Each structure stands twice: as C-alpha cells, then as structure tokens.
Short mmCIF file of C-alpha atoms in Angstrom, two decimals:
data_model
loop_
_atom_site.label_atom_id
_atom_site.label_comp_id
_atom_site.label_asym_id
_atom_site.label_seq_id
_atom_site.Cartn_x
_atom_site.Cartn_y
_atom_site.Cartn_z
CA MET K 25 6.11 12.59 -26.38
CA ASP K 26 6.94 15.28 -23.81
CA THR K 27 10.71 15.39 -23.35
CA ALA K 28 10.27 17.12 -19.99
CA LEU K 29 8.57 14.05 -18.55
CA LYS K 30 10.00 10.72 -17.45
CA ASN K 31 9.37 7.61 -19.56
CA ILE K 32 7.47 4.91 -17.66
CA VAL K 33 6.67 1.48 -19.09
CA ILE K 34 3.55 -0.26 -17.76
CA LEU K 35 3.75 -4.05 -17.91
CA ALA K 36 0.26 -5.50 -17.54
CA THR K 37 -0.41 -9.00 -16.25
CA GLY K 38 -4.15 -8.81 -15.57
CA GLY K 39 -5.69 -9.17 -12.12
CA THR K 40 -8.70 -7.48 -10.55
CA ILE K 41 -7.55 -4.10 -11.85
CA ALA K 42 -8.33 -5.50 -15.32
CA GLY K 43 -11.40 -7.37 -14.11
CA ALA K 44 -14.89 -7.04 -15.59
CA GLY K 45 -18.30 -8.13 -14.40
CA GLU K 46 -21.79 -6.83 -13.90
CA GLN K 47 -21.70 -3.05 -14.05
CA GLY K 48 -21.56 -1.47 -10.60
CA LYS K 49 -20.88 -4.72 -8.71
CA ASP K 50 -17.71 -5.38 -6.68
CA ILE K 51 -17.93 -9.20 -6.80
CA GLY K 52 -18.70 -11.86 -9.36
CA TYR K 53 -16.20 -10.50 -11.90
CA LYS K 54 -13.55 -12.17 -14.05
CA SER K 55 -9.98 -11.00 -13.51
CA GLY K 56 -7.82 -10.12 -16.49
CA SER K 57 -10.68 -9.28 -18.85
CA ILE K 58 -9.76 -5.79 -20.03
CA LYS K 59 -6.66 -4.82 -21.98
CA ALA K 60 -4.20 -2.51 -20.28
CA GLN K 61 -4.36 0.19 -22.93
CA THR K 62 -8.12 0.52 -22.41
CA LEU K 63 -7.60 1.02 -18.67
CA ILE K 64 -4.83 3.56 -19.18
CA ASP K 65 -6.81 5.55 -21.74
CA ALA K 66 -9.48 6.00 -19.05
CA ILE K 67 -7.01 7.88 -16.78
CA PRO K 68 -6.28 11.15 -18.60
CA GLU K 69 -4.19 12.47 -15.68
CA LEU K 70 -1.45 9.99 -16.54
CA LYS K 71 -0.33 11.99 -19.57
CA ASN K 72 0.56 14.89 -17.29
CA VAL K 73 2.71 12.72 -15.03
CA ALA K 74 4.85 10.72 -17.46
CA ASN K 75 5.23 9.48 -21.00
CA ILE K 76 3.47 6.13 -20.80
CA PHE K 77 4.38 3.05 -22.83
CA VAL K 78 2.22 -0.04 -22.42
CA GLU K 79 2.98 -3.71 -22.87
CA GLN K 80 0.56 -6.57 -22.19
CA VAL K 81 2.63 -9.44 -20.74
CA CYS K 82 -0.42 -11.60 -20.01
CA ASN K 83 -3.99 -11.07 -18.81
CA ILE K 84 -4.73 -13.53 -16.04
CA ASN K 85 -5.85 -13.93 -12.46
CA SER K 86 -2.71 -13.61 -10.32
CA ASP K 87 -3.44 -17.01 -8.78
CA ASP K 88 -2.38 -18.38 -12.19
CA ILE K 89 1.04 -16.69 -12.12
CA THR K 90 3.87 -19.17 -12.72
CA SER K 91 7.63 -19.10 -12.34
CA GLU K 92 7.85 -19.01 -16.13
CA ILE K 93 5.92 -15.71 -16.10
CA TRP K 94 8.07 -14.36 -13.26
CA ILE K 95 11.23 -15.05 -15.22
CA SER K 96 9.84 -13.57 -18.44
CA ILE K 97 8.88 -10.37 -16.57
CA ALA K 98 12.34 -10.09 -15.00
CA LEU K 99 14.10 -10.64 -18.30
CA ARG K 100 11.83 -8.12 -20.02
CA ILE K 101 12.62 -5.52 -17.35
CA LYS K 102 16.33 -6.13 -17.93
CA GLU K 103 15.84 -5.69 -21.66
CA LEU K 104 13.83 -2.51 -21.28
CA PHE K 105 16.37 -0.85 -19.00
CA GLU K 106 19.24 -1.89 -21.24
CA ASN K 107 17.77 -1.26 -24.70
CA GLY K 108 14.84 1.11 -24.21
CA PHE K 109 11.27 0.75 -25.45
CA GLY K 110 10.05 0.41 -29.01
CA ASP K 111 11.74 0.81 -32.37
CA SER K 112 13.17 4.17 -31.32
CA HIS K 113 14.67 2.65 -28.14
CA GLU K 114 13.28 5.30 -25.84
CA LEU K 115 15.14 5.44 -22.52
CA VAL K 116 13.07 3.83 -19.76
CA ASP K 117 13.14 5.66 -16.41
CA GLY K 118 10.92 3.29 -14.47
CA ILE K 119 8.51 0.39 -14.73
CA VAL K 120 5.05 -0.15 -13.26
CA ILE K 121 3.58 -3.65 -13.18
CA MET K 122 -0.20 -4.07 -13.07
CA HIS K 123 -0.81 -7.26 -11.11
CA GLY K 124 -3.49 -9.13 -9.20
CA THR K 125 -3.30 -8.67 -5.45
CA ASP K 126 -3.45 -12.32 -4.36
CA THR K 127 0.16 -13.13 -5.31
CA MET K 128 1.52 -9.62 -5.82
CA GLU K 129 3.81 -9.81 -2.79
CA GLU K 130 5.35 -13.04 -4.13
CA THR K 131 6.06 -11.53 -7.54
CA ALA K 132 7.51 -8.41 -5.93
CA PHE K 133 9.72 -10.47 -3.62
CA PHE K 134 10.95 -12.62 -6.51
CA LEU K 135 11.86 -9.54 -8.54
CA SER K 136 13.71 -8.04 -5.58
CA LEU K 137 15.85 -11.18 -5.39
CA VAL K 138 16.83 -11.28 -9.07
CA LEU K 139 16.81 -7.70 -10.35
CA ASN K 140 19.94 -5.65 -9.85
CA VAL K 141 18.73 -2.34 -11.22
CA ALA K 142 18.99 1.23 -10.04
CA LYS K 143 15.66 2.34 -11.47
CA PRO K 144 12.25 1.82 -9.86
CA VAL K 145 10.03 -1.20 -10.42
CA ILE K 146 6.61 -0.58 -8.87
CA LEU K 147 3.77 -3.12 -8.63
CA THR K 148 0.15 -2.13 -8.18
CA GLY K 149 -3.37 -3.45 -8.64
CA SER K 150 -6.82 -3.09 -7.15
CA MET K 151 -9.36 -4.69 -4.87
CA ARG K 152 -12.32 -3.78 -7.08
CA PRO K 153 -12.78 -4.57 -10.76
CA ALA K 154 -12.77 -1.90 -13.43
CA THR K 155 -16.55 -2.26 -13.79
CA ALA K 156 -17.28 -1.54 -10.10
CA ALA K 157 -19.28 1.54 -9.15
CA GLU K 158 -16.15 3.04 -7.57
CA PRO K 159 -13.08 1.15 -8.83
CA ASP K 160 -9.84 1.73 -6.94
CA GLY K 161 -7.61 0.69 -9.83
CA PRO K 162 -7.30 4.11 -11.53
CA ALA K 163 -6.15 5.83 -8.32
CA ASN K 164 -3.68 3.06 -7.53
CA LEU K 165 -2.24 3.08 -11.04
CA LEU K 166 -1.87 6.85 -11.05
CA PHE K 167 -0.20 6.70 -7.63
CA ALA K 168 2.17 3.96 -8.81
CA VAL K 169 3.25 5.97 -11.85
CA LYS K 170 3.83 9.03 -9.67
CA CYS K 171 5.92 6.90 -7.31
CA ALA K 172 7.96 5.55 -10.23
CA VAL K 173 8.65 9.08 -11.44
CA GLU K 174 9.62 10.28 -7.97
CA GLN K 175 11.84 7.26 -7.32
CA SER K 176 13.56 7.72 -10.68
CA LEU K 177 14.45 11.27 -9.67
CA GLN K 178 15.89 10.11 -6.35
CA ARG K 179 18.01 7.23 -7.67
CA PRO K 180 21.26 7.65 -9.61
CA GLU K 181 21.03 7.66 -13.40
CA ARG K 182 21.88 4.34 -14.97
CA ALA K 183 20.67 3.34 -18.40
CA GLU K 184 21.38 -0.35 -18.08
CA GLY K 185 19.86 -3.05 -15.89
CA THR K 186 21.36 -6.41 -15.04
CA ILE K 187 20.20 -9.76 -13.76
CA LEU K 188 23.45 -11.23 -12.56
CA SER K 189 24.70 -13.09 -9.52
CA ASN K 190 26.54 -10.80 -7.07
CA ALA K 191 26.40 -7.93 -9.55
CA GLU K 192 27.35 -4.39 -8.65
CA GLY K 193 24.50 -2.06 -7.81
CA SER K 194 22.36 -0.47 -5.14
CA SER K 195 22.25 -2.38 -1.87
CA ASP K 196 18.54 -1.74 -1.41
CA SER K 197 16.01 -3.13 -3.85
CA PRO K 198 14.10 -0.62 -6.00
CA VAL K 199 11.14 -3.02 -6.18
CA ARG K 200 8.11 -1.67 -4.33
CA ILE K 201 4.34 -2.11 -4.08
CA ALA K 202 2.26 1.07 -4.39
CA PHE K 203 -1.23 0.60 -3.04
CA ALA K 204 -3.91 2.71 -1.37
CA GLY K 205 -1.57 5.68 -1.11
CA LYS K 206 1.30 3.72 0.46
CA LEU K 207 4.66 2.84 -1.08
CA MET K 208 5.90 -0.39 0.52
CA ASP K 209 9.08 -2.47 0.50
CA SER K 210 8.87 -5.72 -1.46
CA ARG K 211 10.75 -7.58 1.26
CA THR K 212 8.26 -6.83 4.07
CA VAL K 213 4.93 -6.11 2.37
CA GLN K 214 2.04 -8.55 2.85
CA LYS K 215 -1.59 -8.64 1.84
CA ILE K 216 -3.38 -8.36 5.18
CA HIS K 217 -7.06 -8.09 4.21
CA ALA K 218 -9.14 -10.05 1.71
CA ASN K 219 -11.66 -7.26 1.10
CA ASP K 220 -10.56 -3.81 2.25
CA LEU K 221 -9.24 -1.29 -0.27
CA ASP K 222 -6.26 -0.73 2.04
CA ALA K 223 -5.24 -4.37 1.70
CA PHE K 224 -1.45 -4.26 2.13
CA ALA K 225 0.94 -3.39 4.96
CA GLU K 226 4.61 -3.71 5.80
CA ILE K 227 5.26 -6.26 8.54
CA GLY K 228 8.69 -6.21 10.17
CA THR K 229 11.88 -4.77 8.76
CA ALA K 230 14.13 -6.08 5.99
CA GLN K 231 17.90 -6.09 5.78
CA SER K 232 19.37 -4.45 2.71
CA SER K 233 21.21 -6.89 0.48
CA ARG K 234 22.04 -7.13 -3.18
CA PRO K 235 20.34 -9.69 -5.42
CA THR K 236 22.11 -13.03 -5.50
CA PHE K 237 20.28 -15.19 -8.00
CA ASP K 238 21.21 -15.45 -11.66
CA ILE K 239 18.12 -16.45 -13.68
CA SER K 240 19.47 -15.47 -17.09
CA SER K 241 19.61 -19.10 -18.25
CA LEU K 242 16.45 -20.32 -16.49
CA ARG K 243 12.95 -20.74 -17.85
CA SER K 244 11.28 -22.10 -14.71
CA LEU K 245 12.01 -22.71 -11.03
CA PRO K 246 11.98 -25.90 -8.94
CA LYS K 247 8.61 -26.76 -7.42
CA VAL K 248 8.11 -26.03 -3.72
CA THR K 249 5.04 -26.98 -1.72
CA VAL K 250 3.74 -25.02 1.29
CA LEU K 251 1.99 -27.13 3.93
CA TYR K 252 -0.21 -25.48 6.56
CA PHE K 253 -0.19 -27.22 9.92
CA ASN K 254 -3.41 -27.34 11.91
CA ALA K 255 -4.52 -29.38 14.90
CA ASP K 256 -4.75 -33.09 14.06
CA ALA K 257 -3.43 -32.54 10.52
CA ASP K 258 -2.54 -35.68 8.56
CA ALA K 259 1.23 -36.16 8.68
CA ASP K 260 1.16 -38.29 5.54
CA LEU K 261 0.63 -35.04 3.63
CA VAL K 262 4.25 -34.19 4.44
CA ARG K 263 5.56 -37.43 2.97
CA TYR K 264 3.29 -37.16 -0.08
CA ALA K 265 4.31 -33.57 -0.81
CA ALA K 266 7.99 -34.43 -0.44
CA GLU K 267 7.64 -37.05 -3.18
CA ARG K 268 6.30 -34.43 -5.57
CA SER K 269 8.42 -31.40 -4.65
CA ALA K 270 12.00 -30.19 -4.72
CA GLY K 271 11.47 -28.46 -1.37
CA LEU K 272 8.89 -27.95 1.37
CA VAL K 273 7.84 -24.98 3.48
CA ILE K 274 5.92 -25.75 6.67
CA ALA K 275 3.58 -23.04 7.95
CA GLY K 276 3.77 -24.10 11.56
CA ALA K 277 1.68 -23.02 14.51
CA GLY K 278 3.03 -20.38 16.86
CA ALA K 279 6.81 -20.20 16.65
CA GLY K 280 6.97 -22.79 13.88
CA GLU K 281 5.62 -25.75 15.84
CA PHE K 282 3.63 -28.85 14.92
CA SER K 283 2.54 -32.21 16.31
CA GLN K 284 4.73 -35.17 17.15
CA SER K 285 3.40 -37.01 14.09
CA TRP K 286 4.47 -34.08 11.87
CA MET K 287 7.85 -34.01 13.60
CA ASN K 288 8.28 -37.68 12.73
CA ALA K 289 7.21 -37.16 9.10
CA ILE K 290 9.47 -34.13 8.64
CA GLY K 291 12.33 -36.03 10.25
CA ASP K 292 11.80 -38.86 7.75
CA VAL K 293 11.91 -36.42 4.82
CA VAL K 294 15.11 -34.79 6.09
CA ALA K 295 16.81 -38.13 6.76
CA LYS K 296 15.74 -40.06 3.67
CA SER K 297 15.53 -37.52 0.83
CA ASN K 298 17.30 -34.53 -0.65
CA VAL K 299 14.22 -32.34 -0.12
CA PRO K 300 15.04 -29.29 2.05
CA VAL K 301 12.37 -28.35 4.59
CA VAL K 302 11.93 -24.72 5.65
CA ILE K 303 10.00 -23.92 8.82
CA SER K 304 7.90 -20.74 8.81
CA THR K 305 4.82 -19.76 10.79
CA ARG K 306 1.18 -19.24 9.99
CA ILE K 307 1.29 -16.18 12.31
CA ASN K 308 1.68 -12.81 10.57
CA ARG K 309 4.27 -11.41 12.95
CA GLY K 310 7.34 -12.92 14.56
CA SER K 311 10.44 -14.81 13.54
CA ILE K 312 11.58 -18.44 13.42
CA VAL K 313 15.27 -18.82 14.28
CA PRO K 314 17.47 -21.94 14.04
CA GLU K 315 17.54 -22.40 17.83
CA GLN K 316 13.74 -22.96 17.78
CA LEU K 317 13.70 -25.72 15.18
CA LEU K 318 12.04 -28.91 16.42
CA VAL K 319 13.59 -31.17 13.77
CA PRO K 320 17.36 -31.20 13.18
CA GLY K 321 18.34 -30.52 9.60
CA THR K 322 15.41 -28.22 8.85
CA ILE K 323 15.80 -24.56 7.90
CA ALA K 324 14.51 -21.50 9.76
CA ALA K 325 12.59 -18.96 7.67
CA TYR K 326 13.29 -16.14 10.14
CA SER K 327 10.67 -13.43 9.45
CA LEU K 328 9.60 -14.58 5.98
CA PRO K 329 5.95 -15.68 5.78
CA PRO K 330 5.31 -19.05 4.12
CA ALA K 331 4.61 -17.75 0.60
CA LYS K 332 7.78 -15.65 0.48
CA ALA K 333 9.77 -18.39 2.15
CA ALA K 334 8.74 -20.60 -0.78
CA VAL K 335 9.91 -18.00 -3.32
CA LEU K 336 13.33 -17.82 -1.71
CA LEU K 337 13.59 -21.61 -1.44
CA ARG K 338 12.75 -22.02 -5.15
CA LEU K 339 15.57 -19.65 -6.07
CA ALA K 340 18.00 -21.19 -3.56
CA LEU K 341 17.36 -24.61 -5.07
CA THR K 342 18.71 -23.38 -8.41
CA ILE K 343 22.08 -23.18 -6.64
CA THR K 344 22.08 -25.87 -3.93
CA ASN K 345 19.91 -28.25 -1.92
CA ASP K 346 22.25 -28.26 1.08
CA PRO K 347 20.26 -27.13 4.14
CA ALA K 348 23.20 -25.32 5.74
CA ALA K 349 23.85 -23.32 2.58
CA ILE K 350 20.16 -22.54 2.14
CA GLN K 351 19.93 -21.37 5.74
CA LYS K 352 22.43 -18.63 4.92
CA PHE K 353 20.07 -17.24 2.27
CA TYR K 354 17.32 -16.82 4.88
CA GLN K 355 19.74 -15.08 7.22
CA ARG K 356 20.70 -12.69 4.43
CA TYR K 357 17.24 -11.70 3.22
CA THR K 358 15.32 -11.32 6.49
#
C-alpha cells in the first residue's frame, strides 16, 4: 500500500459494467456476470490513483435493487468510514459504488437522504458490457476513483460517518454520480438516454439540506407504487395500487394533470385510506407546486421526477403518513 495515496473502497453491486455476453457485442449480455476484482485488475492505471480495496455487495441487474440492498449499502458505508477497511482498519477516504445505470439515480438519491458523511460517495457504471468491443466501464470507473480522491482532498477530514436523523455535518451531500467525464449531483441527476454513452445529465437545481432520515434500525422501506398516466388510462389501476401500497406517486401529464376519472379515483384514495398520494410529472423538466394540485389532500413533488419522488415518499413514510408533514419533505429536498 502506498501511504502517499488516498484509500478508496469500491463497493460493487453488478450492472452492465459487470455484464458479459458475446465478445465484441454491445447487446444481448447478462448484467452482473463478472466479479469486481476481475474488472479492477484490468485497469492498471487505478493503482497510480489510489489504494483500492474491493468489496462485492451483490452482483445483479440494477432493476433488481431493493430497499434492503439500499439500506445494507448505507450501513456498510457508515461502518467503513467509522471503522476502516479490513483487519488492519485502514482509514477510508472515499467510496465508489459500481452500479447498473437503470436505477443508479434512485440509489444515489436514497444515499443522499440518509448518509451524513463528509467524505465522498461516488456512483458509476457503464452503458456497454465488459465484453463489448469498446467498453466504457473502465474509463468511467477510473474517472469515478479520481473524483473520489479529488473530493476527499477538498472536504474536511473526518474519520467517522453517521446515519442519524438531523445529525451534524455538511449541508451539501457528498453523494455524486460520475459518468462520461461528468460529476453530477445526486439530487438533480437523471438518466436521459437509453443507449448513448453520455447517458446522464443534471436537470434543475437542488437545495442544500442535511439528511433527515434515520435508517439505523430499518431493514426495508414501505412499498410505494408509481403510476404513469396516459390518455384513456384505466382509473381502477389507482384504486388497485392503493390497496397494495403504503403510498402512491402519480406521473401526471404536463403539470401533473390527469383525467376526470383519475381525479375521482385519486380523490377516493385520499378520502378513504391512509395512503398518501404524491403528484409528479412524466415530463423531464418543470415543477409541480401545491397550488397546481387537482385533488385536495394530495402532495406536490415539486421538481422531483416520479422515481425519485417515490424514494423520498418511502423514507417519509418511515416517519409519518400525514400528507401535510410529507409535503414539507418535498419542499426541503427540491
């Protein structure tokens, strides 16, 4: 180990970056097929950037990520920052998470809401599998590690990490996504392209706020269903989903709008159940504010897209199911 270099832990969860398929092909691969250490050994430049420690959390397609995995990752990050890595308890300066791109923004947003740490947590992945003719994973991983090192130099030294409600710490989250040469804020980043190598962008601006949610005693989160409104959509889907969920997020048309039949169904859910309903939009840009809500008692997602609105609702439900109280969380984090 080079004592002149920072210590970076790579937590691997699988994804396309660990995908394998027919040699030279970009499609038809299986995500999460290759172990992280194998991928890292194939990037010799890493040893000149940082001391690398590797831990395989899981090896799956990111569409199979669960709240149980989110919580285990967050708790492991806390443990690493507090106790160091390995039997010798090496001080950890930053963490890089290898992750599939499909739900990467959701994992990053979740971590930003529960981690109160001063040191960098950087997520990255790839759009091409490791067996592609020109995989983008190695460059993204190298860039992420470099970002973690740079961020660790910029942030104040603090050996410990905490996952506590209203804990003291930096007012801006150190959780970022590093992808295609861009370092992006976890609060505003979205996957904007299904195929391009430059697949992520920041949309809008985020307010700085400290993490609020204490997950130290949790093992899973309440279930929340996202419903996408389209012309002539069946309103009974709203009632059915409400029976099976602790909360709903509606991806409305335009500025969070939907048909009269959906208004009636949502109104029934609000009036007859304890299932909070958050209104977002299927449009990538723009904001839903309380004054625009079509159904009284629903909750405005402000600038959060549906998937992130669901993450915040799942965490809010661990504290309350009161719509007025939940609305304050959306005001705080967007």
